[in-house]
mmCIF file of C-alpha atoms in Angstrom:
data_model
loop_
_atom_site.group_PDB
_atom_site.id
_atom_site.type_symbol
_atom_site.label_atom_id
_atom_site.label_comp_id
_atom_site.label_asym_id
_atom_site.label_seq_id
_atom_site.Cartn_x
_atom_site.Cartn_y
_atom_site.Cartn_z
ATOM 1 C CA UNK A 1 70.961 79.252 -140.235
ATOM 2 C CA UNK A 2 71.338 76.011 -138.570
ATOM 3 C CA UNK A 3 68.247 75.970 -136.286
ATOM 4 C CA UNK A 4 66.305 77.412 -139.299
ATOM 5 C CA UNK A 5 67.844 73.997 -140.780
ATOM 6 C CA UNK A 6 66.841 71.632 -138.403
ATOM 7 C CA UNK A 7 63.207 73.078 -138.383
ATOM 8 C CA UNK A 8 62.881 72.654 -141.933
ATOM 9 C CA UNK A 9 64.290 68.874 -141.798
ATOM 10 C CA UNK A 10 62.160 68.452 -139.053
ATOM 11 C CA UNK A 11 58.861 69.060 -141.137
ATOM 12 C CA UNK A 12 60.256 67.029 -143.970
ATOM 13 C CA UNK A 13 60.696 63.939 -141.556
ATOM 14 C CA UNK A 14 57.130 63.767 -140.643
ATOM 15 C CA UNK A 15 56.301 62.860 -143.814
ATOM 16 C CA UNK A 16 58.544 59.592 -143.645
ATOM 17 C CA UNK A 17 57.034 58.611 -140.238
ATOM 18 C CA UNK A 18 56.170 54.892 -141.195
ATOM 19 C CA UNK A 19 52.917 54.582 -138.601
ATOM 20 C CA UNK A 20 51.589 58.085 -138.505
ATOM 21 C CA UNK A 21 49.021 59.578 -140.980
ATOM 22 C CA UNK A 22 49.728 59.443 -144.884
ATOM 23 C CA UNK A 23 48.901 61.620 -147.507
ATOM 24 C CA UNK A 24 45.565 61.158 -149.204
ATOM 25 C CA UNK A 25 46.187 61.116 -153.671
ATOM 26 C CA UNK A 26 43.057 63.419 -152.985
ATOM 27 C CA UNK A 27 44.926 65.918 -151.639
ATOM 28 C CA UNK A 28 45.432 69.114 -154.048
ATOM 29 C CA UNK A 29 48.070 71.431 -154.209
ATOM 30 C CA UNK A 30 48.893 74.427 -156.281
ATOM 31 C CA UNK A 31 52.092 76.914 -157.187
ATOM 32 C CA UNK A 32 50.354 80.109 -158.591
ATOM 33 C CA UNK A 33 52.560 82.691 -160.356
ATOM 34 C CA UNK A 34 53.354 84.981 -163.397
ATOM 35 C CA UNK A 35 53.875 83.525 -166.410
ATOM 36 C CA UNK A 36 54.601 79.505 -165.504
ATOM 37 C CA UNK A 37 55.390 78.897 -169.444
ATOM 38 C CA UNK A 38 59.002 80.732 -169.319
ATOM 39 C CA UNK A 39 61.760 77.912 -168.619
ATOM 40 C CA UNK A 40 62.635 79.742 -164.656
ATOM 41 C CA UNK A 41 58.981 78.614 -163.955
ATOM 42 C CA UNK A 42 58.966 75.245 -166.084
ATOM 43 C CA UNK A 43 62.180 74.353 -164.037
ATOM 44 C CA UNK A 44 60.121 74.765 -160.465
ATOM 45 C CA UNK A 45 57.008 73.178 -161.923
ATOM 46 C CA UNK A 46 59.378 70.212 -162.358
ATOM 47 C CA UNK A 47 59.955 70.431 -158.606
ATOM 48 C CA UNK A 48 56.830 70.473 -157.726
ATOM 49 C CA UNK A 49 55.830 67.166 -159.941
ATOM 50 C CA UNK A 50 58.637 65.546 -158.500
ATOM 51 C CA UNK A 51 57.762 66.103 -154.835
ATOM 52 C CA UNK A 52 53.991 65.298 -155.345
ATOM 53 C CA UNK A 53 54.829 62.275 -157.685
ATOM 54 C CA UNK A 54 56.598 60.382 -154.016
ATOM 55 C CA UNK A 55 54.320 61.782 -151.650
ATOM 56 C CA UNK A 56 51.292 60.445 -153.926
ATOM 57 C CA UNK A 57 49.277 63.627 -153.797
ATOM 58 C CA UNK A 58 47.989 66.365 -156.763
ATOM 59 C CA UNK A 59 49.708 69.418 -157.679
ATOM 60 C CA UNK A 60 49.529 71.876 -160.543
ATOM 61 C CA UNK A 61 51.545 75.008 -161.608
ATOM 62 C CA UNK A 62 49.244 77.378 -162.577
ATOM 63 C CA UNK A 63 48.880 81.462 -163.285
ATOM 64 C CA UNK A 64 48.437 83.877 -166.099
ATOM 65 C CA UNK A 65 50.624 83.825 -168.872
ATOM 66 C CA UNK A 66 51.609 87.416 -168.303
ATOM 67 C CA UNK A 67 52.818 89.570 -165.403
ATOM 68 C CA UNK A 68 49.877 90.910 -163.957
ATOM 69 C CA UNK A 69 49.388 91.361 -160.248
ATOM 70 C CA UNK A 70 45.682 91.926 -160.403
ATOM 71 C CA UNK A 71 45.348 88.506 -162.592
ATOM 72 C CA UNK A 72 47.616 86.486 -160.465
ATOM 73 C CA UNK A 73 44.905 87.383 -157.893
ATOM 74 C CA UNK A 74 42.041 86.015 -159.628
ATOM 75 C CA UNK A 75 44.119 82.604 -160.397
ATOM 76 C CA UNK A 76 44.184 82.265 -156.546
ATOM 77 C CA UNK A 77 41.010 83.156 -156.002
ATOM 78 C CA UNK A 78 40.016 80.453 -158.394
ATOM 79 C CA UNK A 79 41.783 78.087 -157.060
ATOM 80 C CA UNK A 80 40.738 78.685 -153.207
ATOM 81 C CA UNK A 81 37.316 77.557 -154.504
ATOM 82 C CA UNK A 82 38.443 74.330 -155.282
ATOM 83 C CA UNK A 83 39.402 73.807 -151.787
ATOM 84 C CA UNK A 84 43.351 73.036 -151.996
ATOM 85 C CA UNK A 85 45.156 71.357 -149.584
ATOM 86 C CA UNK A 86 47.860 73.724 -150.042
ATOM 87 C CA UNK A 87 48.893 76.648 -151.781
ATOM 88 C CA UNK A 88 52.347 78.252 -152.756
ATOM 89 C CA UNK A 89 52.667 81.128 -154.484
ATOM 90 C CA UNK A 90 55.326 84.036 -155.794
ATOM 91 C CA UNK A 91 53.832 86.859 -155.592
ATOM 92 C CA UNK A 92 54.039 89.080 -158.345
ATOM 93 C CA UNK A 93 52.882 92.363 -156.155
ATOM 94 C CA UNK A 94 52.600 91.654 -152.357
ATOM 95 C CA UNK A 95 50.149 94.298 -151.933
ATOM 96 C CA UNK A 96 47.939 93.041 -154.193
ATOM 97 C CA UNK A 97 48.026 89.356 -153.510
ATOM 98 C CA UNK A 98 47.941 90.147 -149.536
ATOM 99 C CA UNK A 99 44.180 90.022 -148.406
ATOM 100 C CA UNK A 100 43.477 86.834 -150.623
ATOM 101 C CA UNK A 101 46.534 85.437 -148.534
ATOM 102 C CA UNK A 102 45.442 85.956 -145.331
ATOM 103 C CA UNK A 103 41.873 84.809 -146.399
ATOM 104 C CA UNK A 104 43.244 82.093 -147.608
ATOM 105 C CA UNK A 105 45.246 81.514 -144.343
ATOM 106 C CA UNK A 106 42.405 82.338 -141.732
ATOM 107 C CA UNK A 107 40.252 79.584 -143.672
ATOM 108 C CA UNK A 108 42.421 77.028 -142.507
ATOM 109 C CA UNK A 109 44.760 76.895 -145.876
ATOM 110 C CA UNK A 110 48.175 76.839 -145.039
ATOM 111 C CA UNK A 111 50.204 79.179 -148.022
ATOM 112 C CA UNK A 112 54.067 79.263 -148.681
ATOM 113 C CA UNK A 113 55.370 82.015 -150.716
ATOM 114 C CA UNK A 114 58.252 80.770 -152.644
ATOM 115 C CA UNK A 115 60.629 82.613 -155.023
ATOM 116 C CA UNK A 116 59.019 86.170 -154.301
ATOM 117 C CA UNK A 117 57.577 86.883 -150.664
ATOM 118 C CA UNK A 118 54.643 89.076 -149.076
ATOM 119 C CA UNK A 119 56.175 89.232 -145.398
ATOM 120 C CA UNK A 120 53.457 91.426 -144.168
ATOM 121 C CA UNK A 121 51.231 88.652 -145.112
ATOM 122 C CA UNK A 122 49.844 85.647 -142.713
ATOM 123 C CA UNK A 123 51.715 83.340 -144.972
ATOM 124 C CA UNK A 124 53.499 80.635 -143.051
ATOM 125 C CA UNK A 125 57.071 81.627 -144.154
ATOM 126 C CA UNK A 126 58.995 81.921 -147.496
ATOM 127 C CA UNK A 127 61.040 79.189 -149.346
ATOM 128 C CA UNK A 128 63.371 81.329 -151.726
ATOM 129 C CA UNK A 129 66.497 83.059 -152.619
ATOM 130 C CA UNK A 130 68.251 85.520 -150.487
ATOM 131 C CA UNK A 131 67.527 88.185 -152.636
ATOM 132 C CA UNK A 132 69.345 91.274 -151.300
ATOM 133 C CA UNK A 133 72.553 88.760 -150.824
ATOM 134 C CA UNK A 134 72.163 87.817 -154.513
ATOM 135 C CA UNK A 135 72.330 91.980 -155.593
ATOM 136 C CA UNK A 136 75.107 92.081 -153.423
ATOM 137 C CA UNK A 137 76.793 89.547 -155.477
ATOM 138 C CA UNK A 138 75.869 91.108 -158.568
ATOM 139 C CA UNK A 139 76.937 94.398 -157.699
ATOM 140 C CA UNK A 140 80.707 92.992 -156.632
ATOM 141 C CA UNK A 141 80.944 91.508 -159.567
ATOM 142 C CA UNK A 142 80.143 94.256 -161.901
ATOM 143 C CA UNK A 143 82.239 96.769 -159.952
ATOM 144 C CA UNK A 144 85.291 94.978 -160.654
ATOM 145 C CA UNK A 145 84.152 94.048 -164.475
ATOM 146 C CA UNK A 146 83.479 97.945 -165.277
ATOM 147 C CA UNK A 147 86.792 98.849 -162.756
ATOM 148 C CA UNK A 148 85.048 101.291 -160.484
ATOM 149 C CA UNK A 149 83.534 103.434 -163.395
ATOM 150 C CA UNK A 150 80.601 103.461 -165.975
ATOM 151 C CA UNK A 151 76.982 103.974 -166.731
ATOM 152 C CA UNK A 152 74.394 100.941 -165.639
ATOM 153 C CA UNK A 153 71.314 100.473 -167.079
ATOM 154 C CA UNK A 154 69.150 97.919 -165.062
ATOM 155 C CA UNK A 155 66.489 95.660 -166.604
ATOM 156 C CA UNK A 156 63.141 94.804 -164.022
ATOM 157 C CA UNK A 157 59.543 94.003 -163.059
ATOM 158 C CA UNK A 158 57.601 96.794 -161.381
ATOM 159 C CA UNK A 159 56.655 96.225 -158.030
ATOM 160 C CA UNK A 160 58.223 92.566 -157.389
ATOM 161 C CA UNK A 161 59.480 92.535 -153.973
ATOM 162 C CA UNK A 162 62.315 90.105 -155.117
ATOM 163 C CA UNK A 163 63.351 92.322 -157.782
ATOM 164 C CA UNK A 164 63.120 95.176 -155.444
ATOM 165 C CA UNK A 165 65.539 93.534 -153.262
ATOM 166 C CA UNK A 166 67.872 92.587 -155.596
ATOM 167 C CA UNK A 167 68.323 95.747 -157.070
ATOM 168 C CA UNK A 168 68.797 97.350 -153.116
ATOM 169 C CA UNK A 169 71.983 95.034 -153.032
ATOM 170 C CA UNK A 170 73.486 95.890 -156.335
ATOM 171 C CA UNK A 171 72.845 99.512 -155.062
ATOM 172 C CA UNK A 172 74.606 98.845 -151.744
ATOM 173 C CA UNK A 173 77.302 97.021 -153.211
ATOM 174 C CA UNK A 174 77.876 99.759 -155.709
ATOM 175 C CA UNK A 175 78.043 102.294 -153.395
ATOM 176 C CA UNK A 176 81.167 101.738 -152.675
ATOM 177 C CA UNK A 177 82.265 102.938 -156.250
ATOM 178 C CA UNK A 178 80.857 106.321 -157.228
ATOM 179 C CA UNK A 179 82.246 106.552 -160.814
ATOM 180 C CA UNK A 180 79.486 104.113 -160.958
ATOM 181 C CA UNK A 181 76.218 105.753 -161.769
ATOM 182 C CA UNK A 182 72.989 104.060 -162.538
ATOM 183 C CA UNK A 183 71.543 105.644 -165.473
ATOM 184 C CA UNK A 184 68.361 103.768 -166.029
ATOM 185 C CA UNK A 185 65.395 101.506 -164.737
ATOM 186 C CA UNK A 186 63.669 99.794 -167.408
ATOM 187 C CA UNK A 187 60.113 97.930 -166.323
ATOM 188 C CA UNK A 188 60.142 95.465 -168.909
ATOM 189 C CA UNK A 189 56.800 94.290 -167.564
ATOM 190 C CA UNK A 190 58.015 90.665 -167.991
ATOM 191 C CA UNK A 191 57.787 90.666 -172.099
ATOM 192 C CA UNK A 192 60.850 89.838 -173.356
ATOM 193 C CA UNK A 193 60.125 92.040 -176.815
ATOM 194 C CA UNK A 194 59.850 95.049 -174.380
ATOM 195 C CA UNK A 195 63.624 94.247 -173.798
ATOM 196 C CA UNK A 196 64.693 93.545 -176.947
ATOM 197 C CA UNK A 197 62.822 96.787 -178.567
ATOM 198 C CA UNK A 198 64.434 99.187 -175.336
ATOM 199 C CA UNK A 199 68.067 97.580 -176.009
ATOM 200 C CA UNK A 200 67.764 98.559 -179.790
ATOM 201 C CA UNK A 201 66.856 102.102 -179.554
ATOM 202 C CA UNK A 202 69.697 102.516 -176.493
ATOM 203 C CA UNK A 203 71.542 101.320 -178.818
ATOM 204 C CA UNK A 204 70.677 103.205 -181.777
ATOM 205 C CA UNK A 205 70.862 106.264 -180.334
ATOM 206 C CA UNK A 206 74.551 105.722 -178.866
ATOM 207 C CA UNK A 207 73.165 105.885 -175.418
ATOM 208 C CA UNK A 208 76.655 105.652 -173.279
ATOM 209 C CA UNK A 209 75.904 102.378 -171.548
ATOM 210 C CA UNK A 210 79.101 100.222 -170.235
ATOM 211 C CA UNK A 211 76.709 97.743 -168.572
ATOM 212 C CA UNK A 212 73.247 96.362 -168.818
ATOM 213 C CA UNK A 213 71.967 94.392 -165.829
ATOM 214 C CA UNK A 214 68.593 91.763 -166.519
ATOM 215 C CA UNK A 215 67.216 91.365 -162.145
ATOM 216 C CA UNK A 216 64.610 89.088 -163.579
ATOM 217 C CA UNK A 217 65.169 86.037 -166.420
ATOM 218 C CA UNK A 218 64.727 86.853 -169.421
ATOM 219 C CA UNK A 219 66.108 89.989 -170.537
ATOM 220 C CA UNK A 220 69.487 88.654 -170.344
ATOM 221 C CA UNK A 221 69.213 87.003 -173.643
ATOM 222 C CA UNK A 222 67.344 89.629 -175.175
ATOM 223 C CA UNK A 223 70.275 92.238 -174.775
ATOM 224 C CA UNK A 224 72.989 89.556 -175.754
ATOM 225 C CA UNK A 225 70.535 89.216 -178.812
ATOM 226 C CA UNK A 226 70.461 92.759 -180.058
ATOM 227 C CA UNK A 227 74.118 93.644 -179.054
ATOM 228 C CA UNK A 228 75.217 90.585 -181.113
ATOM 229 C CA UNK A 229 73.002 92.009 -184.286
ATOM 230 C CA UNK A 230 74.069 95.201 -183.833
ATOM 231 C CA UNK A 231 77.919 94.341 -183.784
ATOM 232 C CA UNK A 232 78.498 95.777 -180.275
ATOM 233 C CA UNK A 233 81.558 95.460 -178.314
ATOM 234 C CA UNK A 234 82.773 95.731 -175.296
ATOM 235 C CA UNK A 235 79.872 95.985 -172.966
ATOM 236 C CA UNK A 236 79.409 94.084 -169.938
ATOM 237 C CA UNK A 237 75.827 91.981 -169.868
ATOM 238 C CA UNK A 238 74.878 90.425 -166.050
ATOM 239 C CA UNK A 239 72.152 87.944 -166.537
ATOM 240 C CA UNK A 240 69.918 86.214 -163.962
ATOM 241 C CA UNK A 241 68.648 82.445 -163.974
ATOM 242 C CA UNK A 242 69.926 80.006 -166.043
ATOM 243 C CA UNK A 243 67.553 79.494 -168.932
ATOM 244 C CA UNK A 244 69.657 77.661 -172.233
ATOM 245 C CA UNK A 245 69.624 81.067 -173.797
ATOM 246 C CA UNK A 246 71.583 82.637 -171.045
ATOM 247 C CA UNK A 247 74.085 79.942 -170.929
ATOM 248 C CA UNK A 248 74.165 79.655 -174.210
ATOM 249 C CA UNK A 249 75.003 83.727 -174.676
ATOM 250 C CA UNK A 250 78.261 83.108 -171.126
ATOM 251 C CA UNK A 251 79.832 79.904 -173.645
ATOM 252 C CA UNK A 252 79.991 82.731 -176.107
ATOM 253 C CA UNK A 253 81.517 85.378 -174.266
ATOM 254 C CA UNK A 254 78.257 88.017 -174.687
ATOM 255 C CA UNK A 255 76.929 87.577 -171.120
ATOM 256 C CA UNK A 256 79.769 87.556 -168.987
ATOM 257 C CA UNK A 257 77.787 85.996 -165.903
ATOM 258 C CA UNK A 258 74.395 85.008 -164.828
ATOM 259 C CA UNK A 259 73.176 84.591 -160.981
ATOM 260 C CA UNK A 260 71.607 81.010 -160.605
ATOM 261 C CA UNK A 261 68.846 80.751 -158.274
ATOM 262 C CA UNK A 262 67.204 77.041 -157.459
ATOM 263 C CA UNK A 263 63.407 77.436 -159.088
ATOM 264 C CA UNK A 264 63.598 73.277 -159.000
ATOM 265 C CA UNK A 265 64.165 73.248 -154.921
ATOM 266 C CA UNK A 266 61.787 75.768 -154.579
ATOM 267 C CA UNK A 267 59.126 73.581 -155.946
ATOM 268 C CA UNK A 268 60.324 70.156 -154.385
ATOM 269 C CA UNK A 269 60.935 71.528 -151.030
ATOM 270 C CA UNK A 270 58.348 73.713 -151.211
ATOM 271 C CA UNK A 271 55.909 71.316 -151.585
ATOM 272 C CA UNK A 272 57.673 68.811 -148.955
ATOM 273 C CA UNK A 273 57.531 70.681 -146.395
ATOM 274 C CA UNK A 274 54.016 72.126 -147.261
ATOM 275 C CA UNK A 275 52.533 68.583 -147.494
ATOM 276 C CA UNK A 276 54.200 67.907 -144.214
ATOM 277 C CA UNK A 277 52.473 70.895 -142.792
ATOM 278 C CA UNK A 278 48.990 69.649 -143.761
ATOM 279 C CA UNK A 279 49.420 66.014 -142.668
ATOM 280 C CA UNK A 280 50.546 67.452 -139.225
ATOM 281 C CA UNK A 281 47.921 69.765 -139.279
ATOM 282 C CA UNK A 282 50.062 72.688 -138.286
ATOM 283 C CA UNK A 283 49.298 75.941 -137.994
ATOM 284 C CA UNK A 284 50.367 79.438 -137.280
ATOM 285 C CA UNK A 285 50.346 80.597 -133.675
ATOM 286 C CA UNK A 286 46.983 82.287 -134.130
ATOM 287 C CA UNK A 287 48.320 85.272 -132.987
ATOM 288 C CA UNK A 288 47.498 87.235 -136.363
ATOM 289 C CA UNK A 289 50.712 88.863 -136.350
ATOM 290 C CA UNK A 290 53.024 88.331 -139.340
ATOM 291 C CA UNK A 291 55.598 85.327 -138.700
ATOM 292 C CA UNK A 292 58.581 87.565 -138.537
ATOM 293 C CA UNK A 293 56.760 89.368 -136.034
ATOM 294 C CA UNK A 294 55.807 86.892 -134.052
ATOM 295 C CA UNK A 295 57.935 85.253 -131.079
ATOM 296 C CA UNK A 296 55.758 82.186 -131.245
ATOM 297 C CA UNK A 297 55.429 81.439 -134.470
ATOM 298 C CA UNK A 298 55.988 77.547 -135.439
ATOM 299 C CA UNK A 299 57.839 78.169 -138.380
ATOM 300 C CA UNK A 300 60.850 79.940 -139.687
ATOM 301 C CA UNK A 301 60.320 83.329 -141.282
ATOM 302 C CA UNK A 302 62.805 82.151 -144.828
ATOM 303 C CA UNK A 303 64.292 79.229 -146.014
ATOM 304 C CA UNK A 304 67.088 80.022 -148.338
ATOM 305 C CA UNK A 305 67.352 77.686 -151.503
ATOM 306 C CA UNK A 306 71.034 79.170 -152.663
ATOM 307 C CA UNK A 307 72.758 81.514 -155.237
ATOM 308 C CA UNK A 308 74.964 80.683 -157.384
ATOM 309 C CA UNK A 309 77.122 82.832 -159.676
ATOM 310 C CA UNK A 310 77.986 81.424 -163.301
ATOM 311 C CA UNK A 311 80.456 82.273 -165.592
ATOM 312 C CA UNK A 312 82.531 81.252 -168.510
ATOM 313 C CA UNK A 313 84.600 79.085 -165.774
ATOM 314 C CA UNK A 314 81.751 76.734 -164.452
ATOM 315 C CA UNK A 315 79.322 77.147 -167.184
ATOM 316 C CA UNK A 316 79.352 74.071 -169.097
ATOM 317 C CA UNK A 317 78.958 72.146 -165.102
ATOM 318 C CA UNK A 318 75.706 74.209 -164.784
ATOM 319 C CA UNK A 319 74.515 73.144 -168.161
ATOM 320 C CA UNK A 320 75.603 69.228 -168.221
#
């Protein structure tokens, strides 16, 4: 972890170098994903301003406004024809989004996954949470909450390789407690209504659920919505992110915690160290092999941005 640190300070300081190259307020960059309007996204975009607003250079946040793989796809193919500088992206299926990457790559357009990766992909590397760590977390948590036994109904995105890998290390971290069963996987296709509307009828029809777990950031919110209409007690709601909602729903008691991630750093650094990538004109090895792959490679294959977990306890220091 600490020589994946230096590396990533070291890009950052070349973009301080007082009598080397400087950034042009030409220069373009872009973070594509899924639905930028919800507050996780919003939160990065900030990021991203931020970092672009001192380096005096363009960027956007940009992508459809729902979670579609195939349109995702046709946002970066847009956007390669206005010639960025740079592109990061979160890829809402890796599969999908892969060719367009390495295209993107082998045309001399250096790309950063960020919050969800395609490591199969030429991308340079991937600025993000530790995903599986953060299920791990998770899964602890909500073994000793439901005290080695109940059912778990789990809340996701098809296809998301961060979601995927969350959901491996509440597995593994559950596996240590087999009166814990995993009842359900809900694809709630990132629409928050297609939460809301599965939480009612679970509940309606006195579905025995003692916990419902959101890997993605809004259904959370959602559940702690319809248990709180529906006068239901008792069960245990993990969250992820930290839109207001969510902490809104742990100062009440109805979520009992949420997993913070860093969407903000993601953007910021994300963008640093891209920016510092271009100005150096850096490149991958040329080797065409993925970076983790790769004993030459120039760059580190992840960067992790943190995990937090929030509770009633350290709540109101997350939202203040």
């Amino acid at each position: 972890m600490k020589y994946t640190m230096f590396l990533a300070l070291a890009v950052l300081a070349l973009t301080g170098c007082g009598g080397g190259p400087h950034h042009q307020p030409s220069e373009k960059y872009y973070l594509v994903c899924a639905n930028p309007k919800i507050p996780y996204w919003q939160e990065a975009g900030a990021g991203l301003v931020k970092a672009a607003t001192e380096l005096n250079v363009q960027a956007e946040l940009i992508g459809p406004d729902v979670y579609d793989a195939k349109s995702e796809l046709a946002e970066f193919k847009r956007i390669m024809a206005n010639k960025p500088a740079g592109i990061l992206i979160s890829p809402g299926d890796s599969t999908v989004l892969r060719p367009e990457i390495d295209a993107a790559v082998a045309a001399g357009v250096p790309v950063i996954t960020v919050d969800s990766d395609a490591p199969q992909s030429q991308r340079l590397f991937f600025i993000g949470t530790n995903n599986y760590q953060a299920g791990q977390m998770g899964g602890a948590l909500l073994a000793k909450l439901l005290n080695g036994k109940g059912n778990v109904v789990f809340y996701t995105i098809a296809n998301q390789k961060n979601l995927e890998e969350r959901l491996d290390g509440y597995r593994a971290a559950l596996a240590a407690s087999p009166g814990i069963k995993v009842t359900q996987i809900i694809d709630m296709k990132g629409d928050a209504r297609v939460a809301f509307d599965t939480t009612t009828d679970l509940v309606d029809k006195k579905t025995a659920v003692d916990a419902f777990v959101s890997l993605e950031s809004l259904s959370g919110s959602e559940i702690a919505e319809v248990l709180e209409r529906k006068k239901v007690d008792g069960k245990i709601i993990l969250a992820m992110d930290t839109a207001a909602s969510t902490l809104g729903w742990i100062e009440k008691g109805k979520i009992a915690a949420t997993l913070m991630q860093k969407p903000y750093t993601m953007g910021y650094y994300g963008l640093k160290t891209l920016a510092g990538i271009v100005l150096e004109k850096q490149s991958a090895s040329g080797s065409g092999k993925p970076n983790a792959a790769d004993p030459k490679a120039p760059f580190p294959v992840f960067m992790d941005t943190g995990t937090m977990l929030v509770d009633k306890t350290n709540v109101a220091q997350v939202k203040h």
